[in-house]
Steps between C-alpha positions, in 0.01 A plus 500: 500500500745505804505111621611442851813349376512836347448714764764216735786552298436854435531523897781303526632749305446801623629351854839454328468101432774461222432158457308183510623130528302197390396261265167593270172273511189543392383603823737800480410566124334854618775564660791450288323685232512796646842455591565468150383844439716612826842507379620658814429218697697215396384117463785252696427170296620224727490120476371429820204728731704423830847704326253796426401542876857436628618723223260787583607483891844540391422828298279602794777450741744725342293758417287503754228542295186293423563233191177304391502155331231270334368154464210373315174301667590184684808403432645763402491751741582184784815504321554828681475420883831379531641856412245680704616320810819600451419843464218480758762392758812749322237812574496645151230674337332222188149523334374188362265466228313169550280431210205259585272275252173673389274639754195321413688172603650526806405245743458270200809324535593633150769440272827662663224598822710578840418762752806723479347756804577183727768351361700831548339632836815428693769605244384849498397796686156586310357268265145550297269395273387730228130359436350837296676747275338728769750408760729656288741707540435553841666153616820541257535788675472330870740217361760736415454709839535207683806318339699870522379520837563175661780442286352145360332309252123625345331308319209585232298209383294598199324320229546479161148625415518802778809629378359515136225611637427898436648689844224644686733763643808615299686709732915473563623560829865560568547308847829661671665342768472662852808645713529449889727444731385282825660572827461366804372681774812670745397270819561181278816625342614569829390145626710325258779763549534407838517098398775621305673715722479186756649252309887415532518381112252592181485297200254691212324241312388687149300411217329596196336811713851674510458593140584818448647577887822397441655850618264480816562123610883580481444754753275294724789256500775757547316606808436097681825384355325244325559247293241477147362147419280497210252306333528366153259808367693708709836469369497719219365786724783443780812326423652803287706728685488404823739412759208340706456214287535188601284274206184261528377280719281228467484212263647682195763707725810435677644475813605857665120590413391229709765580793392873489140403568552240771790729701261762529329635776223738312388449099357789323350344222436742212219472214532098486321202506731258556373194484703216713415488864800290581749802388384741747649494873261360754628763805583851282254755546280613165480806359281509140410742280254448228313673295202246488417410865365179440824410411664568843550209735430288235821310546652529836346640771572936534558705821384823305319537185541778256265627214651696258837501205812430583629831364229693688552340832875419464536842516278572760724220751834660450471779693331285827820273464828489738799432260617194626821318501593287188625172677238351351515601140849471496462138592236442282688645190811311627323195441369616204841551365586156531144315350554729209849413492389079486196573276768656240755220508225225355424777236803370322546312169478111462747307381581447134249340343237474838187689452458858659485552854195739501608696741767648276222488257316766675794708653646549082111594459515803715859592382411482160146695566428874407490711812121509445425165411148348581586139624233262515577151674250160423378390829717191685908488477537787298320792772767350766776610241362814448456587813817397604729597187311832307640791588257773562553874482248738535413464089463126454152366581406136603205364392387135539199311663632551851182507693271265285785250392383378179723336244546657191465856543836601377480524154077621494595781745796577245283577190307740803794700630652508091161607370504834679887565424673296220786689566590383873716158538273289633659123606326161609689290731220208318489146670493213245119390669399893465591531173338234368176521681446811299720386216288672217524812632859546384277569160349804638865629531570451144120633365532804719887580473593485835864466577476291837831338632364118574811353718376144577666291787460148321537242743256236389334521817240666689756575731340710817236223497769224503660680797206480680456169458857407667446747781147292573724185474326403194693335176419751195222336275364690170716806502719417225472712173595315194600869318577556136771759376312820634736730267431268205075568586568845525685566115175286440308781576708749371684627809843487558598175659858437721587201627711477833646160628777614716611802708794582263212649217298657740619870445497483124138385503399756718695772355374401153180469592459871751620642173256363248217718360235215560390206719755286554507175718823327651463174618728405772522125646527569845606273789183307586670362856536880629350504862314843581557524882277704705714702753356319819451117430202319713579187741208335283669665142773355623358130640338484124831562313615207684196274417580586117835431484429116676231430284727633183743228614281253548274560132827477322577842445830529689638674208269775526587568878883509394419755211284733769791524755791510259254796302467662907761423699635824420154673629601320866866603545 
Protein backbone atom coordinates (compact mmCIF):
# COMPACT_ATOMS: atom_id res chain seq x y z
CA UNK A 1 0.00 0.00 0.00
CA UNK A 2 1.47 3.46 -1.05
CA UNK A 3 0.73 5.80 2.19
CA UNK A 4 0.72 9.47 1.56
CA UNK A 5 3.88 9.81 3.44
CA UNK A 6 4.81 7.40 0.80
CA UNK A 7 3.82 8.91 -2.11
CA UNK A 8 5.34 12.74 -0.21
CA UNK A 9 8.69 11.64 0.03
CA UNK A 10 8.68 9.73 -3.09
CA UNK A 11 7.87 13.31 -4.65
CA UNK A 12 10.24 15.03 -2.85
CA UNK A 13 12.35 12.89 -4.51
CA UNK A 14 11.83 12.87 -7.77
CA UNK A 15 11.88 16.91 -7.56
CA UNK A 16 15.54 16.56 -6.49
CA UNK A 17 14.96 17.13 -2.51
CA UNK A 18 18.32 15.60 -1.16
CA UNK A 19 17.39 16.10 2.19
CA UNK A 20 15.18 16.62 5.11
CA UNK A 21 15.83 18.43 8.51
CA UNK A 22 13.91 17.82 11.71
CA UNK A 23 13.31 16.15 14.74
CA UNK A 24 10.90 12.77 14.61
CA UNK A 25 7.49 12.59 16.66
CA UNK A 26 4.88 10.53 16.58
CA UNK A 27 2.97 12.75 14.50
CA UNK A 28 5.63 12.32 11.77
CA UNK A 29 5.92 8.47 12.43
CA UNK A 30 4.41 7.88 8.67
CA UNK A 31 6.66 9.96 7.57
CA UNK A 32 9.96 9.11 8.79
CA UNK A 33 9.25 5.57 7.94
CA UNK A 34 9.30 5.97 4.66
CA UNK A 35 12.24 7.98 4.82
CA UNK A 36 13.82 5.14 6.32
CA UNK A 37 13.28 3.13 3.28
CA UNK A 38 14.54 6.36 1.14
CA UNK A 39 18.15 6.30 1.54
CA UNK A 40 18.58 8.97 -1.00
CA UNK A 41 17.02 11.42 0.97
CA UNK A 42 18.86 12.01 4.03
CA UNK A 43 17.42 12.55 7.74
CA UNK A 44 19.28 15.98 9.45
CA UNK A 45 18.78 14.98 13.23
CA UNK A 46 18.96 18.27 15.07
CA UNK A 47 18.49 19.24 18.72
CA UNK A 48 16.27 21.93 18.29
CA UNK A 49 13.06 22.37 15.31
CA UNK A 50 13.98 26.19 14.94
CA UNK A 51 18.02 25.05 13.66
CA UNK A 52 16.22 22.68 11.10
CA UNK A 53 14.26 25.62 9.40
CA UNK A 54 17.22 28.06 9.62
CA UNK A 55 19.39 25.22 8.48
CA UNK A 56 17.20 24.31 5.47
CA UNK A 57 17.08 28.20 4.31
CA UNK A 58 20.72 28.15 4.35
CA UNK A 59 20.93 25.05 1.95
CA UNK A 60 18.11 26.68 -0.04
CA UNK A 61 20.01 29.85 -0.35
CA UNK A 62 23.04 28.46 -1.90
CA UNK A 63 21.60 26.26 -4.07
CA UNK A 64 18.86 27.86 -4.99
CA UNK A 65 16.89 25.07 -4.72
CA UNK A 66 13.89 24.07 -2.56
CA UNK A 67 15.06 22.36 1.01
CA UNK A 68 12.06 21.02 3.19
CA UNK A 69 12.15 20.61 7.01
CA UNK A 70 9.81 19.04 9.70
CA UNK A 71 8.25 19.42 13.05
CA UNK A 72 5.86 17.27 14.84
CA UNK A 73 2.05 18.42 16.10
CA UNK A 74 2.02 21.35 18.45
CA UNK A 75 5.03 21.99 19.65
CA UNK A 76 7.00 20.72 17.53
CA UNK A 77 6.52 22.05 14.34
CA UNK A 78 6.13 25.86 16.35
CA UNK A 79 9.64 25.20 16.97
CA UNK A 80 10.02 25.94 13.27
CA UNK A 81 8.60 29.56 12.72
CA UNK A 82 11.53 31.23 13.79
CA UNK A 83 13.53 29.73 10.77
CA UNK A 84 10.74 30.21 8.34
CA UNK A 85 10.75 33.92 9.00
CA UNK A 86 14.04 34.14 8.26
CA UNK A 87 13.77 32.46 5.15
CA UNK A 88 10.33 33.98 4.42
CA UNK A 89 11.97 37.45 4.60
CA UNK A 90 15.73 36.00 2.90
CA UNK A 91 13.38 34.86 -0.31
CA UNK A 92 14.50 31.26 -0.49
CA UNK A 93 12.59 28.41 -1.61
CA UNK A 94 11.56 25.99 2.04
CA UNK A 95 8.71 23.35 2.35
CA UNK A 96 7.54 22.73 5.73
CA UNK A 97 6.04 19.68 6.95
CA UNK A 98 3.74 20.62 9.86
CA UNK A 99 2.38 17.56 11.47
CA UNK A 100 -0.95 18.19 13.41
CA UNK A 101 -2.68 16.00 16.34
CA UNK A 102 -5.27 13.45 15.05
CA UNK A 103 -7.98 14.58 12.85
CA UNK A 104 -10.85 13.45 14.79
CA UNK A 105 -9.73 15.99 17.54
CA UNK A 106 -9.14 19.12 16.28
CA UNK A 107 -11.03 21.82 17.83
CA UNK A 108 -10.84 19.74 21.01
CA UNK A 109 -8.20 21.56 22.59
CA UNK A 110 -6.17 18.28 22.54
CA UNK A 111 -3.03 17.25 23.92
CA UNK A 112 -0.20 19.20 21.89
CA UNK A 113 -3.63 20.92 19.83
CA UNK A 114 -2.50 24.36 17.97
CA UNK A 115 -3.69 25.54 14.63
CA UNK A 116 -0.46 25.57 12.65
CA UNK A 117 -2.48 27.00 9.18
CA UNK A 118 -2.76 30.29 11.40
CA UNK A 119 0.01 30.34 13.31
CA UNK A 120 2.17 30.33 10.07
CA UNK A 121 -0.17 32.42 7.66
CA UNK A 122 2.20 35.35 7.71
CA UNK A 123 5.60 33.54 7.64
CA UNK A 124 4.91 32.05 4.35
CA UNK A 125 3.75 32.45 0.92
CA UNK A 126 1.11 29.42 0.71
CA UNK A 127 0.14 27.62 3.68
CA UNK A 128 -2.60 24.55 3.85
CA UNK A 129 -4.27 22.15 5.58
CA UNK A 130 -4.31 18.62 4.33
CA UNK A 131 -7.81 17.37 5.83
CA UNK A 132 -8.27 14.00 3.33
CA UNK A 133 -5.68 11.74 1.80
CA UNK A 134 -7.71 12.92 -1.28
CA UNK A 135 -6.17 16.31 -1.27
CA UNK A 136 -3.21 14.61 -1.98
CA UNK A 137 -0.79 15.04 -4.04
CA UNK A 138 -2.32 17.73 -5.70
CA UNK A 139 -1.47 20.39 -2.81
CA UNK A 140 2.31 19.06 -2.33
CA UNK A 141 2.48 19.81 -5.62
CA UNK A 142 0.97 23.59 -5.30
CA UNK A 143 3.32 23.98 -2.13
CA UNK A 144 6.31 23.26 -4.03
CA UNK A 145 5.16 25.49 -7.15
CA UNK A 146 4.63 28.18 -5.01
CA UNK A 147 7.78 28.26 -2.72
CA UNK A 148 10.05 27.88 -6.24
CA UNK A 149 7.96 30.46 -7.59
CA UNK A 150 7.73 33.14 -5.08
CA UNK A 151 10.93 32.26 -3.77
CA UNK A 152 9.51 31.70 0.03
CA UNK A 153 8.39 29.56 2.64
CA UNK A 154 5.39 26.62 1.95
CA UNK A 155 4.07 25.10 4.34
CA UNK A 156 2.16 21.53 4.43
CA UNK A 157 0.23 20.80 7.53
CA UNK A 158 -0.76 17.15 7.61
CA UNK A 159 -1.88 14.76 10.20
CA UNK A 160 -0.50 11.93 11.55
CA UNK A 161 -3.46 9.69 10.62
CA UNK A 162 -3.73 11.27 6.84
CA UNK A 163 -0.29 10.71 6.09
CA UNK A 164 -0.59 6.96 7.17
CA UNK A 165 -3.46 7.00 5.62
CA UNK A 166 -3.52 4.92 2.09
CA UNK A 167 -2.86 7.86 -0.84
CA UNK A 168 -5.85 8.21 -2.87
CA UNK A 169 -3.74 9.37 -5.80
CA UNK A 170 -0.10 8.14 -6.15
CA UNK A 171 1.25 10.13 -8.88
CA UNK A 172 4.99 12.05 -8.79
CA UNK A 173 5.31 15.18 -10.46
CA UNK A 174 8.66 16.72 -11.20
CA UNK A 175 7.90 20.58 -10.58
CA UNK A 176 10.73 22.61 -12.63
CA UNK A 177 11.35 26.02 -12.03
CA UNK A 178 10.28 28.57 -14.76
CA UNK A 179 12.77 30.96 -16.81
CA UNK A 180 11.88 34.69 -17.65
CA UNK A 181 13.33 37.65 -17.87
CA UNK A 182 11.06 40.91 -16.95
CA UNK A 183 11.74 44.09 -18.72
CA UNK A 184 10.35 47.12 -18.50
CA UNK A 185 8.56 48.62 -21.15
CA UNK A 186 11.04 51.22 -23.55
CA UNK A 187 8.88 54.51 -22.48
CA UNK A 188 9.72 53.72 -18.72
CA UNK A 189 13.32 52.88 -19.31
CA UNK A 190 13.55 55.95 -21.06
CA UNK A 191 11.74 57.88 -18.17
CA UNK A 192 14.22 56.91 -15.67
CA UNK A 193 17.04 57.37 -18.28
CA UNK A 194 16.30 60.80 -18.55
CA UNK A 195 16.28 61.23 -14.42
CA UNK A 196 19.59 59.93 -14.86
CA UNK A 197 20.87 61.76 -17.61
CA UNK A 198 19.57 64.99 -15.54
CA UNK A 199 21.24 64.54 -12.53
CA UNK A 200 24.74 66.28 -11.79
CA UNK A 201 25.87 63.24 -9.35
CA UNK A 202 24.52 59.32 -9.16
CA UNK A 203 24.99 57.24 -6.23
CA UNK A 204 23.69 53.30 -7.08
CA UNK A 205 22.25 51.90 -4.03
CA UNK A 206 22.40 47.81 -4.60
CA UNK A 207 21.19 44.95 -2.83
CA UNK A 208 20.54 41.39 -2.73
CA UNK A 209 18.74 41.80 -6.39
CA UNK A 210 22.25 42.40 -8.02
CA UNK A 211 22.97 38.75 -7.67
CA UNK A 212 24.29 37.53 -10.47
CA UNK A 213 24.68 41.19 -12.50
CA UNK A 214 27.80 41.99 -11.28
CA UNK A 215 29.35 42.39 -14.95
CA UNK A 216 26.17 44.58 -15.87
CA UNK A 217 26.02 46.96 -12.70
CA UNK A 218 29.81 47.70 -13.34
CA UNK A 219 28.86 48.98 -16.58
CA UNK A 220 25.84 50.97 -15.44
CA UNK A 221 28.31 52.63 -13.11
CA UNK A 222 31.09 53.07 -15.65
CA UNK A 223 28.59 54.93 -17.72
CA UNK A 224 27.00 57.65 -14.56
CA UNK A 225 30.37 57.71 -12.93
CA UNK A 226 28.90 56.43 -9.95
CA UNK A 227 29.75 55.56 -6.86
CA UNK A 228 28.27 51.68 -5.48
CA UNK A 229 26.77 51.66 -1.90
CA UNK A 230 25.50 48.39 -0.92
CA UNK A 231 23.38 46.77 1.45
CA UNK A 232 24.48 44.16 3.89
CA UNK A 233 22.92 41.25 1.42
CA UNK A 234 24.41 43.05 -1.22
CA UNK A 235 27.94 43.01 -0.44
CA UNK A 236 28.96 39.77 -1.55
CA UNK A 237 27.38 40.45 -5.02
CA UNK A 238 29.21 44.01 -5.39
CA UNK A 239 32.20 44.83 -3.45
CA UNK A 240 34.60 42.42 -5.56
CA UNK A 241 36.30 43.98 -8.30
CA UNK A 242 35.16 47.14 -8.50
CA UNK A 243 36.60 50.48 -8.53
CA UNK A 244 33.04 51.94 -7.76
CA UNK A 245 32.89 50.81 -4.35
CA UNK A 246 32.58 52.82 -1.76
CA UNK A 247 31.10 50.26 1.34
CA UNK A 248 27.74 50.30 3.45
CA UNK A 249 25.68 52.60 4.75
CA UNK A 250 23.38 52.50 7.39
CA UNK A 251 23.56 51.25 10.91
CA UNK A 252 26.04 48.38 10.26
CA UNK A 253 28.15 50.54 7.58
CA UNK A 254 30.52 53.28 7.62
CA UNK A 255 30.97 56.61 6.82
CA UNK A 256 31.92 57.27 2.91
CA UNK A 257 28.66 55.03 2.31
CA UNK A 258 26.70 57.44 4.13
CA UNK A 259 28.49 60.62 2.42
CA UNK A 260 27.93 59.00 -1.07
CA UNK A 261 24.20 58.82 -0.43
CA UNK A 262 23.62 62.25 1.09
CA UNK A 263 26.08 64.19 -1.71
CA UNK A 264 24.03 62.89 -4.30
CA UNK A 265 21.77 64.40 -6.53
CA UNK A 266 19.94 61.11 -8.17
CA UNK A 267 19.95 57.33 -6.34
CA UNK A 268 19.43 54.38 -8.47
CA UNK A 269 18.61 51.94 -6.08
CA UNK A 270 19.10 48.38 -7.38
CA UNK A 271 17.21 45.04 -6.18
CA UNK A 272 17.08 46.31 -2.34
CA UNK A 273 15.01 46.76 0.41
CA UNK A 274 16.77 48.75 2.53
CA UNK A 275 15.25 49.19 5.44
CA UNK A 276 16.25 52.64 7.41
CA UNK A 277 14.40 55.68 6.27
CA UNK A 278 16.78 58.00 8.01
CA UNK A 279 19.82 56.78 5.58
CA UNK A 280 18.30 57.87 2.46
CA UNK A 281 18.64 61.69 1.27
CA UNK A 282 15.49 63.68 1.69
CA UNK A 283 16.14 65.97 -1.80
CA UNK A 284 17.96 63.15 -4.35
CA UNK A 285 15.79 61.99 -6.93
CA UNK A 286 14.78 57.96 -6.89
CA UNK A 287 15.34 55.65 -9.29
CA UNK A 288 14.28 51.72 -8.17
CA UNK A 289 14.34 48.70 -9.71
CA UNK A 290 12.70 45.67 -8.33
CA UNK A 291 11.71 42.71 -9.28
CA UNK A 292 8.60 42.50 -6.89
CA UNK A 293 6.68 45.80 -7.30
CA UNK A 294 5.19 45.88 -4.09
CA UNK A 295 8.42 46.37 -2.91
CA UNK A 296 9.09 49.72 -4.69
CA UNK A 297 8.56 52.92 -2.75
CA UNK A 298 8.40 51.01 0.13
CA UNK A 299 11.11 53.01 1.81
CA UNK A 300 11.63 56.40 0.41
CA UNK A 301 9.56 57.90 -1.84
CA UNK A 302 10.66 57.04 -6.05
CA UNK A 303 10.54 59.43 -9.07
CA UNK A 304 10.36 56.29 -11.45
CA UNK A 305 9.57 52.80 -10.75
CA UNK A 306 10.98 49.85 -12.53
CA UNK A 307 9.70 46.15 -12.78
CA UNK A 308 12.05 43.82 -13.77
CA UNK A 309 16.09 42.20 -12.74
CA UNK A 310 18.76 44.12 -12.32
CA UNK A 311 20.75 42.24 -14.95
CA UNK A 312 17.86 42.48 -17.45
CA UNK A 313 17.22 46.13 -17.07
CA UNK A 314 20.81 47.22 -16.13
CA UNK A 315 21.50 46.37 -19.39
CA UNK A 316 18.74 47.79 -20.98
CA UNK A 317 19.82 51.62 -19.17
CA UNK A 318 23.33 51.69 -20.47
CA UNK A 319 22.83 52.43 -23.75
CA UNK A 320 20.05 55.53 -22.87
CA UNK A 321 22.93 56.92 -20.56
CA UNK A 322 25.36 60.09 -21.23
CA UNK A 323 28.82 59.08 -19.73
CA UNK A 324 29.21 61.55 -17.27
CA UNK A 325 32.06 63.12 -15.53
CA UNK A 326 33.58 61.29 -12.45
CA UNK A 327 33.89 64.31 -9.95
CA UNK A 328 31.64 62.65 -8.07
CA UNK A 329 32.93 59.14 -7.80
CA UNK A 330 36.22 60.27 -7.47
CA UNK A 331 35.18 62.14 -4.38
CA UNK A 332 33.22 59.56 -3.12
CA UNK A 333 36.06 56.89 -3.41
CA UNK A 334 38.44 59.59 -2.03
CA UNK A 335 36.56 59.49 1.02
CA UNK A 336 36.30 56.07 0.92
CA UNK A 337 39.98 55.74 0.95
CA UNK A 338 40.31 57.39 4.08
CA UNK A 339 37.14 55.54 6.29
CA UNK A 340 38.74 52.37 5.13
CA UNK A 341 41.98 53.64 6.02
CA UNK A 342 40.48 54.52 10.01
CA UNK A 343 38.31 51.35 10.05
CA UNK A 344 41.77 49.35 9.51
CA UNK A 345 43.85 51.09 12.14
CA UNK A 346 41.32 49.83 15.19
CA UNK A 347 41.67 46.34 13.48
CA UNK A 348 44.92 46.09 15.35
CA UNK A 349 46.08 43.87 18.24
CA UNK A 350 45.52 44.71 22.02
CA UNK A 351 47.98 45.02 24.27
CA UNK A 352 49.73 42.15 26.04
CA UNK A 353 47.60 40.49 28.04
CA UNK A 354 44.11 42.80 27.10
CA UNK A 355 41.49 40.80 25.45
CA UNK A 356 41.05 40.95 21.53
CA UNK A 357 39.96 43.91 19.83
CA UNK A 358 37.33 42.22 17.54
CA UNK A 359 37.91 44.08 14.89
CA UNK A 360 41.25 42.42 14.30
CA UNK A 361 39.29 39.43 15.20
CA UNK A 362 37.35 39.58 12.08
CA UNK A 363 39.95 41.19 9.65
CA UNK A 364 42.58 37.73 10.63
CA UNK A 365 39.11 35.87 9.83
CA UNK A 366 38.99 36.87 6.25
CA UNK A 367 42.85 36.62 5.84
CA UNK A 368 42.95 33.36 7.15
CA UNK A 369 39.61 32.24 5.04
CA UNK A 370 39.63 29.99 1.84
CA UNK A 371 38.90 32.08 -1.20
CA UNK A 372 35.45 30.40 -1.15
CA UNK A 373 34.60 30.44 2.29
CA UNK A 374 30.84 30.57 3.39
CA UNK A 375 30.90 33.11 6.38
CA UNK A 376 28.03 33.19 8.53
CA UNK A 377 27.87 36.10 11.23
CA UNK A 378 25.31 35.73 14.66
CA UNK A 379 23.09 38.66 14.56
CA UNK A 380 24.27 41.97 16.85
CA UNK A 381 28.21 43.05 17.10
CA UNK A 382 29.47 40.44 15.09
CA UNK A 383 27.31 41.39 11.40
CA UNK A 384 28.93 45.07 11.94
CA UNK A 385 32.42 43.24 11.82
CA UNK A 386 31.61 41.35 9.03
CA UNK A 387 30.41 43.74 7.14
CA UNK A 388 33.02 45.98 7.80
CA UNK A 389 36.19 43.56 7.98
CA UNK A 390 35.33 40.19 5.49
CA UNK A 391 36.75 40.47 2.48
CA UNK A 392 34.57 39.41 -0.34
CA UNK A 393 35.57 38.21 -3.79
CA UNK A 394 33.34 36.99 -6.18
CA UNK A 395 33.64 33.16 -4.45
CA UNK A 396 32.99 33.83 -0.77
CA UNK A 397 29.29 33.92 0.16
CA UNK A 398 27.68 35.72 3.22
CA UNK A 399 25.01 34.29 4.82
CA UNK A 400 23.41 35.46 8.11
CA UNK A 401 19.87 36.60 9.29
CA UNK A 402 20.18 39.99 7.64
CA UNK A 403 16.62 40.73 6.86
CA UNK A 404 14.78 38.85 9.78
CA UNK A 405 17.50 39.56 12.54
CA UNK A 406 17.16 36.71 14.76
CA UNK A 407 19.82 35.62 17.20
CA UNK A 408 21.31 32.49 16.79
CA UNK A 409 21.27 31.63 13.29
CA UNK A 410 24.93 31.24 12.80
CA UNK A 411 25.75 27.99 13.75
CA UNK A 412 21.88 26.25 12.58
CA UNK A 413 22.42 27.84 9.12
CA UNK A 414 26.05 26.22 9.30
CA UNK A 415 24.96 22.52 9.60
CA UNK A 416 22.54 23.89 6.29
CA UNK A 417 25.20 25.30 4.00
CA UNK A 418 27.82 22.08 5.34
CA UNK A 419 25.08 19.53 4.74
CA UNK A 420 25.00 20.08 0.98
CA UNK A 421 28.97 20.38 0.68
CA UNK A 422 31.18 19.04 3.58
CA UNK A 423 33.93 19.91 1.62
CA UNK A 424 33.60 23.91 1.46
CA UNK A 425 35.14 26.00 4.57
CA UNK A 426 32.36 27.18 6.07
CA UNK A 427 33.14 29.82 9.27
CA UNK A 428 30.77 31.35 12.07
CA UNK A 429 31.68 34.68 13.28
CA UNK A 430 29.19 33.12 16.61
CA UNK A 431 28.19 35.75 19.35
CA UNK A 432 28.52 34.36 22.92
CA UNK A 433 24.28 35.05 23.33
CA UNK A 434 23.88 33.17 19.75
CA UNK A 435 25.70 30.42 20.58
CA UNK A 436 24.23 29.60 23.50
CA UNK A 437 20.66 30.16 22.65
CA UNK A 438 21.07 27.20 20.40
CA UNK A 439 23.84 25.69 22.47
CA UNK A 440 22.83 21.95 21.79
CA UNK A 441 23.04 22.21 18.41
CA UNK A 442 26.85 22.12 18.42
CA UNK A 443 25.76 18.16 18.90
CA UNK A 444 24.29 17.97 15.55
CA UNK A 445 27.83 18.95 14.28
CA UNK A 446 29.45 16.13 15.97
CA UNK A 447 26.36 13.33 15.12
CA UNK A 448 26.40 14.42 11.52
CA UNK A 449 30.25 15.10 10.91
CA UNK A 450 30.17 18.44 9.92
CA UNK A 451 33.37 20.36 10.03
CA UNK A 452 31.95 23.98 10.84
CA UNK A 453 34.54 26.69 11.96
CA UNK A 454 32.59 28.16 15.28
CA UNK A 455 34.76 31.54 15.96
CA UNK A 456 32.95 32.98 19.03
CA UNK A 457 33.47 36.74 20.04
CA UNK A 458 33.19 36.14 23.96
CA UNK A 459 32.56 39.26 25.56
CA UNK A 460 30.24 38.36 28.39
CA UNK A 461 27.78 40.63 27.09
CA UNK A 462 24.96 41.00 24.85
CA UNK A 463 26.84 43.61 23.39
CA UNK A 464 24.66 45.29 20.32
CA UNK A 465 21.84 45.34 22.89
CA UNK A 466 24.06 47.07 25.52
CA UNK A 467 24.96 49.65 22.83
CA UNK A 468 21.62 50.42 22.37
CA UNK A 469 20.94 50.97 25.62
CA UNK A 470 23.75 53.87 25.97
CA UNK A 471 22.73 55.43 22.69
CA UNK A 472 18.92 55.67 24.35
CA UNK A 473 20.77 57.12 27.43
CA UNK A 474 19.86 54.16 29.35
CA UNK A 475 22.43 52.38 32.04
CA UNK A 476 22.81 48.59 30.71
CA UNK A 477 20.62 46.25 32.98
CA UNK A 478 20.47 42.27 32.29
CA UNK A 479 22.88 41.97 29.44
CA UNK A 480 25.65 40.44 31.19
CA UNK A 481 26.56 36.74 30.30
CA UNK A 482 28.11 34.88 33.10
CA UNK A 483 30.01 32.37 30.26
CA UNK A 484 31.84 29.16 30.99
CA UNK A 485 35.07 28.06 29.01
CA UNK A 486 33.28 27.65 25.51
CA UNK A 487 36.45 25.56 24.18
CA UNK A 488 36.36 23.44 27.35
CA UNK A 489 32.15 22.70 26.37
CA UNK A 490 33.12 22.02 23.04
CA UNK A 491 36.05 18.93 23.76
CA UNK A 492 32.88 18.07 25.94
CA UNK A 493 31.17 17.27 23.01
CA UNK A 494 33.80 15.95 21.13
CA UNK A 495 34.82 18.88 18.92
CA UNK A 496 37.91 20.49 18.88
CA UNK A 497 38.01 23.25 21.41
CA UNK A 498 40.72 26.54 21.30
CA UNK A 499 40.84 28.90 23.69
CA UNK A 500 41.88 32.61 22.80
CA UNK A 501 42.51 35.29 25.57
CA UNK A 502 44.67 37.70 23.80
CA UNK A 503 45.48 38.95 20.28
CA UNK A 504 49.05 37.46 20.35
CA UNK A 505 47.29 33.56 19.87
CA UNK A 506 44.86 34.59 17.55
CA UNK A 507 46.58 33.28 14.28
CA UNK A 508 47.60 29.95 15.71
CA UNK A 509 44.01 29.24 16.74
CA UNK A 510 42.73 30.06 13.58
CA UNK A 511 45.32 28.49 11.54
CA UNK A 512 44.98 25.31 13.63
CA UNK A 513 41.64 25.25 13.57
CA UNK A 514 40.97 26.19 9.22
CA UNK A 515 43.20 23.17 9.01
CA UNK A 516 41.44 20.60 11.13
CA UNK A 517 39.39 17.79 9.52
CA UNK A 518 36.37 18.42 11.96
CA UNK A 519 34.36 20.99 13.97
CA UNK A 520 36.39 22.94 15.83
CA UNK A 521 35.46 25.96 18.14
CA UNK A 522 37.90 28.86 19.30
CA UNK A 523 36.84 30.84 21.96
CA UNK A 524 38.12 34.28 21.95
CA UNK A 525 37.48 36.86 24.99
CA UNK A 526 36.84 39.82 23.16
CA UNK A 527 36.77 43.46 24.33
CA UNK A 528 33.28 43.87 25.81
CA UNK A 529 33.73 48.03 25.92
CA UNK A 530 34.15 48.08 21.91
CA UNK A 531 31.70 50.86 20.62
CA UNK A 532 30.10 49.91 17.10
CA UNK A 533 29.58 53.43 15.58
CA UNK A 534 27.12 53.94 12.93
CA UNK A 535 28.67 56.22 10.20
CA UNK A 536 26.19 59.21 10.80
CA UNK A 537 25.47 59.65 14.62
CA UNK A 538 21.82 61.23 15.56
CA UNK A 539 21.53 64.64 17.70
CA UNK A 540 19.18 62.33 19.94
CA UNK A 541 21.99 59.10 19.63
CA UNK A 542 24.07 61.52 20.62
CA UNK A 543 21.89 63.52 23.60
CA UNK A 544 21.39 59.71 25.01
CA UNK A 545 25.15 58.84 25.11
CA UNK A 546 25.38 61.78 27.25
CA UNK A 547 22.46 60.83 29.62
CA UNK A 548 24.41 57.36 30.13
CA UNK A 549 27.56 58.47 30.87
CA UNK A 550 25.94 61.06 33.87
CA UNK A 551 23.92 58.52 35.23
CA UNK A 552 27.13 55.95 35.09
CA UNK A 553 28.80 58.58 37.29
CA UNK A 554 26.29 59.14 39.42
CA UNK A 555 25.26 54.95 40.08
CA UNK A 556 28.84 54.43 40.95
CA UNK A 557 30.13 53.08 37.93
CA UNK A 558 32.77 55.69 37.06
CA UNK A 559 35.12 52.95 36.43
CA UNK A 560 33.16 51.58 33.73
CA UNK A 561 33.00 55.02 31.81
CA UNK A 562 36.95 55.21 32.14
CA UNK A 563 37.30 51.56 30.72
CA UNK A 564 34.75 52.57 27.58
CA UNK A 565 36.83 55.66 26.52
CA UNK A 566 40.29 54.37 27.29
CA UNK A 567 38.85 50.89 25.15
CA UNK A 568 37.58 53.92 22.24
CA UNK A 569 39.40 56.74 22.31
CA UNK A 570 41.29 55.40 19.56
CA UNK A 571 37.83 54.95 17.45
CA UNK A 572 37.55 59.11 17.91
CA UNK A 573 41.02 60.31 16.83
Amino acid sequence: MVTVAENLIQTLSLNGVKRIYGLPGDSLNAVTESLRTHPEIEWVHVRHEETAAFAAGAEAEMTGDVTVCAGSCGPGNLHLINGLYDAQRSRVPVLAIAAHIPTEEIGTTYFQETHPQELFRECSVYVEYVADPKQMPRLLEIALRTAIEQRGVAVLVIPGDVASAAAHDDRRTLVRKTRSAVVPLPEQLQEAADVLNAARSVTILGGAGTAGAHAEVMQLAERLASPIVHAMRGKEHLEYDSPYDVGMTGLLGFASGYKAMCEADAILMLGTDFPYPQFYPDDAQVVQVDLRGEQIGRRHPVDVALLGGVREVAAALVPLLDQKKGRHLADARKHYAKTRAKLDDLATPARNGAAVHPQYLARRISALAADDTVFIPDVGSPVVYAARYLEMNGRRRLLGSFSHGSMANAVPQAIGVLAQDRARQTVTLSGDGGLTMLLGDLLTLVQMNLPAKVVVFNNSSLNFVELEMKAAGQLPFATHLDNPDFAAVARAMGIKGIRVEDSEGVDAALTEAFAHDGPVLVDVVTDPQELTIPPAIQFEQAKGFALYSIRTVLSGRGDELFDLAKTNLRQLF
